[in-house]
Amino acid sequence: AQSVAQPEDQVNVAEGNPLTVKCTYSVSGNPYLFWYVQYPNRGLQFLLKYITGDNLVKGSYGFEAEFNKSQTSFHLKKPSALVSDSALYFCAVRDGYNFNKFYFGSGTKLNVKP
Amino acid sequence: DSGVTQTPKHLITATGQRVTLRCSPRSGDLSVYWYQQSLDQGLQFLIQYYNGEERAKGNILERFSAQQFPDLHSELNLSSLELGDSALYFCASSVSVGGSSNTGELFFGEGSRLTVL
């Protein structure tokens, strides 16, 4: 079965420290992987994606993500967290065989404290 | 601005009523997805349309229905509303499925917040 898992409901980090938000996936075919951010009462905003190529993907607002095929993971990272990064983060995967199917993780709330 | 427009932004109604949520996808996008997000919940996939045809169905209740019109806008109809239907309803669009220009990501609207009293 296709799925996306975000094992942490919440991640707490101090401003200036590096952050990691974890995501693992299970999907048939080659996965198309995505990260989105959602601020309160707003829609989801696209951050970055992995389609093919370099395993380290750079995206908006200084975020990057590392694709690891052997561990079926796509963790979101940022070298230095900002208080304004506090939001809900969703990992998503598009099925490589059935492009209509788009699966989202349960979301991870990131709290960055001053 | 994602280019996806959803109306209304807020809607308050009573149990048993029926409402219609509207979505206009980004220009050129043929595929529309509907999602439900309840309080402190993740995104629940409801249904997907491609160029007017239903292509995928998720956990959509029988009281809910949707359609995509020839001009590609989509409507989500929610009937016999219950308190538990209170949620944010998101529409998202993407470029044509399988097309060479398909970059894969979905573009989300700002959502319609439904409150059932």
Short mmCIF file of C-alpha atoms in Angstrom, two decimals:
data_model
loop_
_atom_site.label_atom_id
_atom_site.label_comp_id
_atom_site.label_asym_id
_atom_site.label_seq_id
_atom_site.Cartn_x
_atom_site.Cartn_y
_atom_site.Cartn_z
CA ALA A 1 0.00 0.00 0.00
CA GLN A 2 1.15 3.52 -0.73
CA SER A 3 1.83 5.70 2.27
CA VAL A 4 3.75 8.59 3.73
CA ALA A 5 4.79 8.67 7.37
CA GLN A 6 5.86 11.62 9.46
CA PRO A 7 6.84 9.98 12.74
CA GLU A 8 6.94 13.18 14.79
CA ASP A 9 3.79 15.13 15.57
CA GLN A 10 5.92 18.00 16.82
CA VAL A 11 9.51 19.15 16.59
CA ASN A 12 10.94 21.77 18.92
CA VAL A 13 14.13 23.61 18.09
CA ALA A 14 15.86 26.78 19.27
CA GLU A 15 16.34 29.64 16.87
CA GLY A 16 19.70 29.41 15.12
CA ASN A 17 19.94 25.65 15.54
CA PRO A 18 19.62 23.20 12.65
CA LEU A 19 16.27 21.52 12.18
CA THR A 20 15.16 18.22 10.70
CA VAL A 21 11.60 17.11 9.99
CA LYS A 22 11.40 13.43 9.13
CA CYS A 23 9.48 11.69 6.38
CA THR A 24 9.45 8.13 5.11
CA TYR A 25 7.46 6.81 2.20
CA SER A 26 6.20 3.66 0.57
CA VAL A 27 5.08 3.90 -3.03
CA SER A 28 5.20 1.87 -6.20
CA GLY A 29 7.52 2.94 -8.96
CA ASN A 30 9.83 5.91 -8.77
CA PRO A 31 8.49 8.40 -6.26
CA TYR A 32 7.94 12.07 -6.78
CA LEU A 33 8.44 13.61 -3.32
CA PHE A 34 7.36 16.98 -2.00
CA TRP A 35 7.39 19.17 1.09
CA TYR A 36 4.73 21.74 1.87
CA VAL A 37 4.37 24.29 4.67
CA GLN A 38 1.10 25.52 6.14
CA TYR A 39 0.78 28.62 8.28
CA PRO A 40 -2.31 29.03 10.49
CA ASN A 41 -5.54 29.42 8.52
CA ARG A 42 -3.68 29.38 5.22
CA GLY A 43 -3.36 26.98 2.32
CA LEU A 44 -0.39 24.73 1.78
CA GLN A 45 2.64 26.31 0.17
CA PHE A 46 5.04 24.28 -1.93
CA LEU A 47 8.59 24.22 -0.55
CA LEU A 48 10.55 21.77 -2.67
CA LYS A 49 10.40 18.53 -4.61
CA TYR A 50 12.50 15.58 -5.64
CA ILE A 51 11.86 14.09 -9.06
CA THR A 52 15.23 12.69 -10.10
CA GLY A 53 18.90 13.57 -9.97
CA ASP A 54 20.84 14.96 -7.04
CA ASN A 55 19.69 13.50 -3.74
CA LEU A 56 19.98 16.88 -2.01
CA VAL A 57 17.23 19.21 -3.11
CA LYS A 58 17.18 22.91 -2.30
CA GLY A 59 13.95 24.81 -1.97
CA SER A 60 12.32 27.98 -0.72
CA TYR A 61 13.22 29.91 2.44
CA GLY A 62 16.57 28.13 2.89
CA PHE A 63 15.04 24.67 3.25
CA GLU A 64 16.54 21.58 1.72
CA ALA A 65 15.67 17.90 1.73
CA GLU A 66 17.70 14.75 1.37
CA PHE A 67 16.35 11.82 -0.62
CA ASN A 68 17.57 8.43 0.55
CA LYS A 69 16.35 5.61 -1.64
CA SER A 70 17.66 2.76 0.51
CA GLN A 71 15.96 4.14 3.61
CA THR A 72 12.91 5.38 1.65
CA SER A 73 13.23 8.71 3.41
CA PHE A 74 12.95 12.35 2.42
CA HIS A 75 13.84 14.42 5.47
CA LEU A 76 13.43 18.20 5.45
CA LYS A 77 16.33 20.22 6.82
CA LYS A 78 17.46 23.75 7.45
CA PRO A 79 20.90 24.72 8.78
CA SER A 80 19.65 27.57 10.98
CA ALA A 81 16.04 27.78 12.14
CA LEU A 82 14.08 31.03 12.37
CA VAL A 83 11.13 31.76 14.64
CA SER A 84 9.16 32.51 11.48
CA ASP A 85 9.69 28.90 10.36
CA SER A 86 7.20 27.80 13.01
CA ALA A 87 4.38 26.16 11.06
CA LEU A 88 2.89 22.82 10.06
CA TYR A 89 4.94 20.83 7.56
CA PHE A 90 3.59 18.14 5.28
CA CYS A 91 5.51 15.56 3.31
CA ALA A 92 3.80 14.22 0.20
CA VAL A 93 4.44 11.67 -2.52
CA ARG A 94 2.97 11.21 -5.96
CA ASP A 95 2.64 7.62 -7.08
CA GLY A 96 5.18 6.91 -9.82
CA TYR A 97 2.80 4.60 -11.68
CA ASN A 98 -0.55 6.23 -11.10
CA PHE A 99 0.12 9.91 -11.38
CA ASN A 100 -3.39 10.76 -10.20
CA LYS A 101 -2.61 9.60 -6.70
CA PHE A 102 -1.04 12.05 -4.30
CA TYR A 103 -0.48 11.01 -0.68
CA PHE A 104 0.16 13.35 2.26
CA GLY A 105 1.70 12.62 5.61
CA SER A 106 -0.08 13.53 8.83
CA GLY A 107 1.96 16.69 9.29
CA THR A 108 4.63 17.80 11.77
CA LYS A 109 4.28 20.94 13.80
CA LEU A 110 7.58 22.80 13.98
CA ASN A 111 8.09 25.11 16.94
CA VAL A 112 11.11 27.37 16.80
CA LYS A 113 11.75 29.16 20.09
CA PRO A 114 13.71 32.41 20.42
CA ASP B 1 -0.51 33.63 -4.59
CA SER B 2 -0.86 30.08 -5.95
CA GLY B 3 -3.35 31.05 -8.65
CA VAL B 4 -6.01 28.72 -7.24
CA THR B 5 -9.14 30.55 -6.10
CA GLN B 6 -11.63 29.19 -3.61
CA THR B 7 -14.93 30.72 -2.57
CA PRO B 8 -16.36 31.35 -0.09
CA LYS B 9 -13.49 31.80 2.37
CA HIS B 10 -15.80 31.33 5.34
CA LEU B 11 -19.20 29.75 5.64
CA ILE B 12 -21.39 29.24 8.69
CA THR B 13 -24.47 27.10 8.41
CA ALA B 14 -26.73 24.81 10.40
CA THR B 15 -26.96 21.07 10.64
CA GLY B 16 -29.00 19.47 7.90
CA GLN B 17 -28.23 22.19 5.40
CA ARG B 18 -26.46 21.97 2.04
CA VAL B 19 -23.54 24.09 0.84
CA THR B 20 -21.50 24.40 -2.33
CA LEU B 21 -17.80 25.22 -2.35
CA ARG B 22 -16.23 26.52 -5.51
CA CYS B 23 -12.73 26.22 -6.90
CA SER B 24 -11.07 27.82 -9.90
CA PRO B 25 -7.79 26.08 -10.76
CA ARG B 26 -4.66 27.77 -12.05
CA SER B 27 -4.83 28.78 -15.67
CA GLY B 28 -3.94 25.75 -17.77
CA ASP B 29 -4.31 23.18 -15.01
CA LEU B 30 -6.67 20.37 -15.93
CA SER B 31 -6.56 18.41 -12.70
CA VAL B 32 -8.40 19.41 -9.51
CA TYR B 33 -8.13 17.77 -6.11
CA TRP B 34 -10.32 18.28 -3.05
CA TYR B 35 -9.08 17.76 0.50
CA GLN B 36 -10.65 18.07 3.95
CA GLN B 37 -8.65 19.26 6.95
CA SER B 38 -10.37 19.01 10.31
CA LEU B 39 -9.05 20.76 13.40
CA ASP B 40 -5.53 19.59 14.19
CA GLN B 41 -5.84 16.90 11.56
CA GLY B 42 -3.92 16.10 8.47
CA LEU B 43 -5.24 16.29 4.96
CA GLN B 44 -7.92 13.81 3.97
CA PHE B 45 -8.15 13.26 0.24
CA LEU B 46 -11.73 13.45 -1.01
CA ILE B 47 -11.79 13.32 -4.79
CA GLN B 48 -9.88 14.23 -7.95
CA TYR B 49 -11.03 15.32 -11.39
CA TYR B 50 -9.13 15.58 -14.63
CA ASN B 51 -10.61 17.57 -17.49
CA GLY B 52 -14.15 17.01 -16.29
CA GLU B 53 -13.85 13.35 -15.43
CA GLU B 54 -13.55 11.79 -11.99
CA ARG B 55 -10.17 10.06 -11.76
CA ALA B 56 -9.64 9.15 -8.12
CA LYS B 57 -11.80 8.87 -5.05
CA GLY B 58 -10.74 8.96 -1.43
CA ASN B 59 -12.67 9.01 1.83
CA ILE B 60 -15.57 11.03 0.49
CA LEU B 61 -18.91 10.58 2.22
CA GLU B 62 -22.00 9.74 0.20
CA ARG B 63 -23.48 13.05 1.39
CA PHE B 64 -20.69 14.80 -0.50
CA SER B 65 -20.38 15.11 -4.25
CA ALA B 66 -18.27 17.05 -6.68
CA GLN B 67 -17.99 17.89 -10.33
CA GLN B 68 -15.68 19.67 -12.71
CA PHE B 69 -17.25 21.84 -15.38
CA PRO B 70 -16.15 22.44 -19.00
CA ASP B 71 -14.44 25.67 -17.98
CA LEU B 72 -12.45 23.50 -15.49
CA HIS B 73 -13.77 25.08 -12.33
CA SER B 74 -14.95 22.58 -9.76
CA GLU B 75 -17.62 22.51 -7.10
CA LEU B 76 -17.84 20.42 -3.95
CA ASN B 77 -21.37 19.90 -2.69
CA LEU B 78 -21.90 18.99 0.95
CA SER B 79 -25.42 18.01 2.01
CA SER B 80 -27.23 16.97 5.21
CA LEU B 81 -24.47 18.67 7.09
CA GLU B 82 -23.39 17.42 10.49
CA LEU B 83 -21.33 19.07 13.21
CA GLY B 84 -18.41 16.83 12.29
CA ASP B 85 -18.30 18.28 8.78
CA SER B 86 -16.87 21.50 10.19
CA ALA B 87 -13.44 21.77 8.62
CA LEU B 88 -11.21 23.53 6.15
CA TYR B 89 -11.82 22.34 2.62
CA PHE B 90 -8.95 22.77 0.21
CA CYS B 91 -8.85 22.63 -3.52
CA ALA B 92 -5.59 22.03 -5.35
CA SER B 93 -4.71 21.92 -9.02
CA SER B 94 -1.88 20.61 -11.14
CA VAL B 95 -0.88 20.56 -14.76
CA SER B 96 -2.12 17.83 -17.05
CA VAL B 97 -1.45 14.33 -15.85
CA GLY B 98 1.35 12.68 -17.78
CA GLY B 99 2.14 15.72 -19.82
CA SER B 100 5.73 16.63 -20.59
CA SER B 101 5.32 19.83 -18.65
CA ASN B 102 4.02 18.04 -15.58
CA THR B 103 6.27 19.07 -12.73
CA GLY B 104 4.17 17.12 -10.30
CA GLU B 105 3.40 19.49 -7.46
CA LEU B 106 -0.06 20.56 -6.43
CA PHE B 107 -0.95 24.20 -6.02
CA PHE B 108 -3.36 24.85 -3.18
CA GLY B 109 -6.01 27.47 -2.69
CA GLU B 110 -6.47 29.25 0.63
CA GLY B 111 -9.34 27.01 1.59
CA SER B 112 -12.98 27.38 2.54
CA ARG B 113 -13.63 27.21 6.27
CA LEU B 114 -16.98 25.57 6.95
CA THR B 115 -18.57 25.86 10.37
CA VAL B 116 -21.67 23.79 11.04
CA LEU B 117 -23.67 24.88 14.11
#
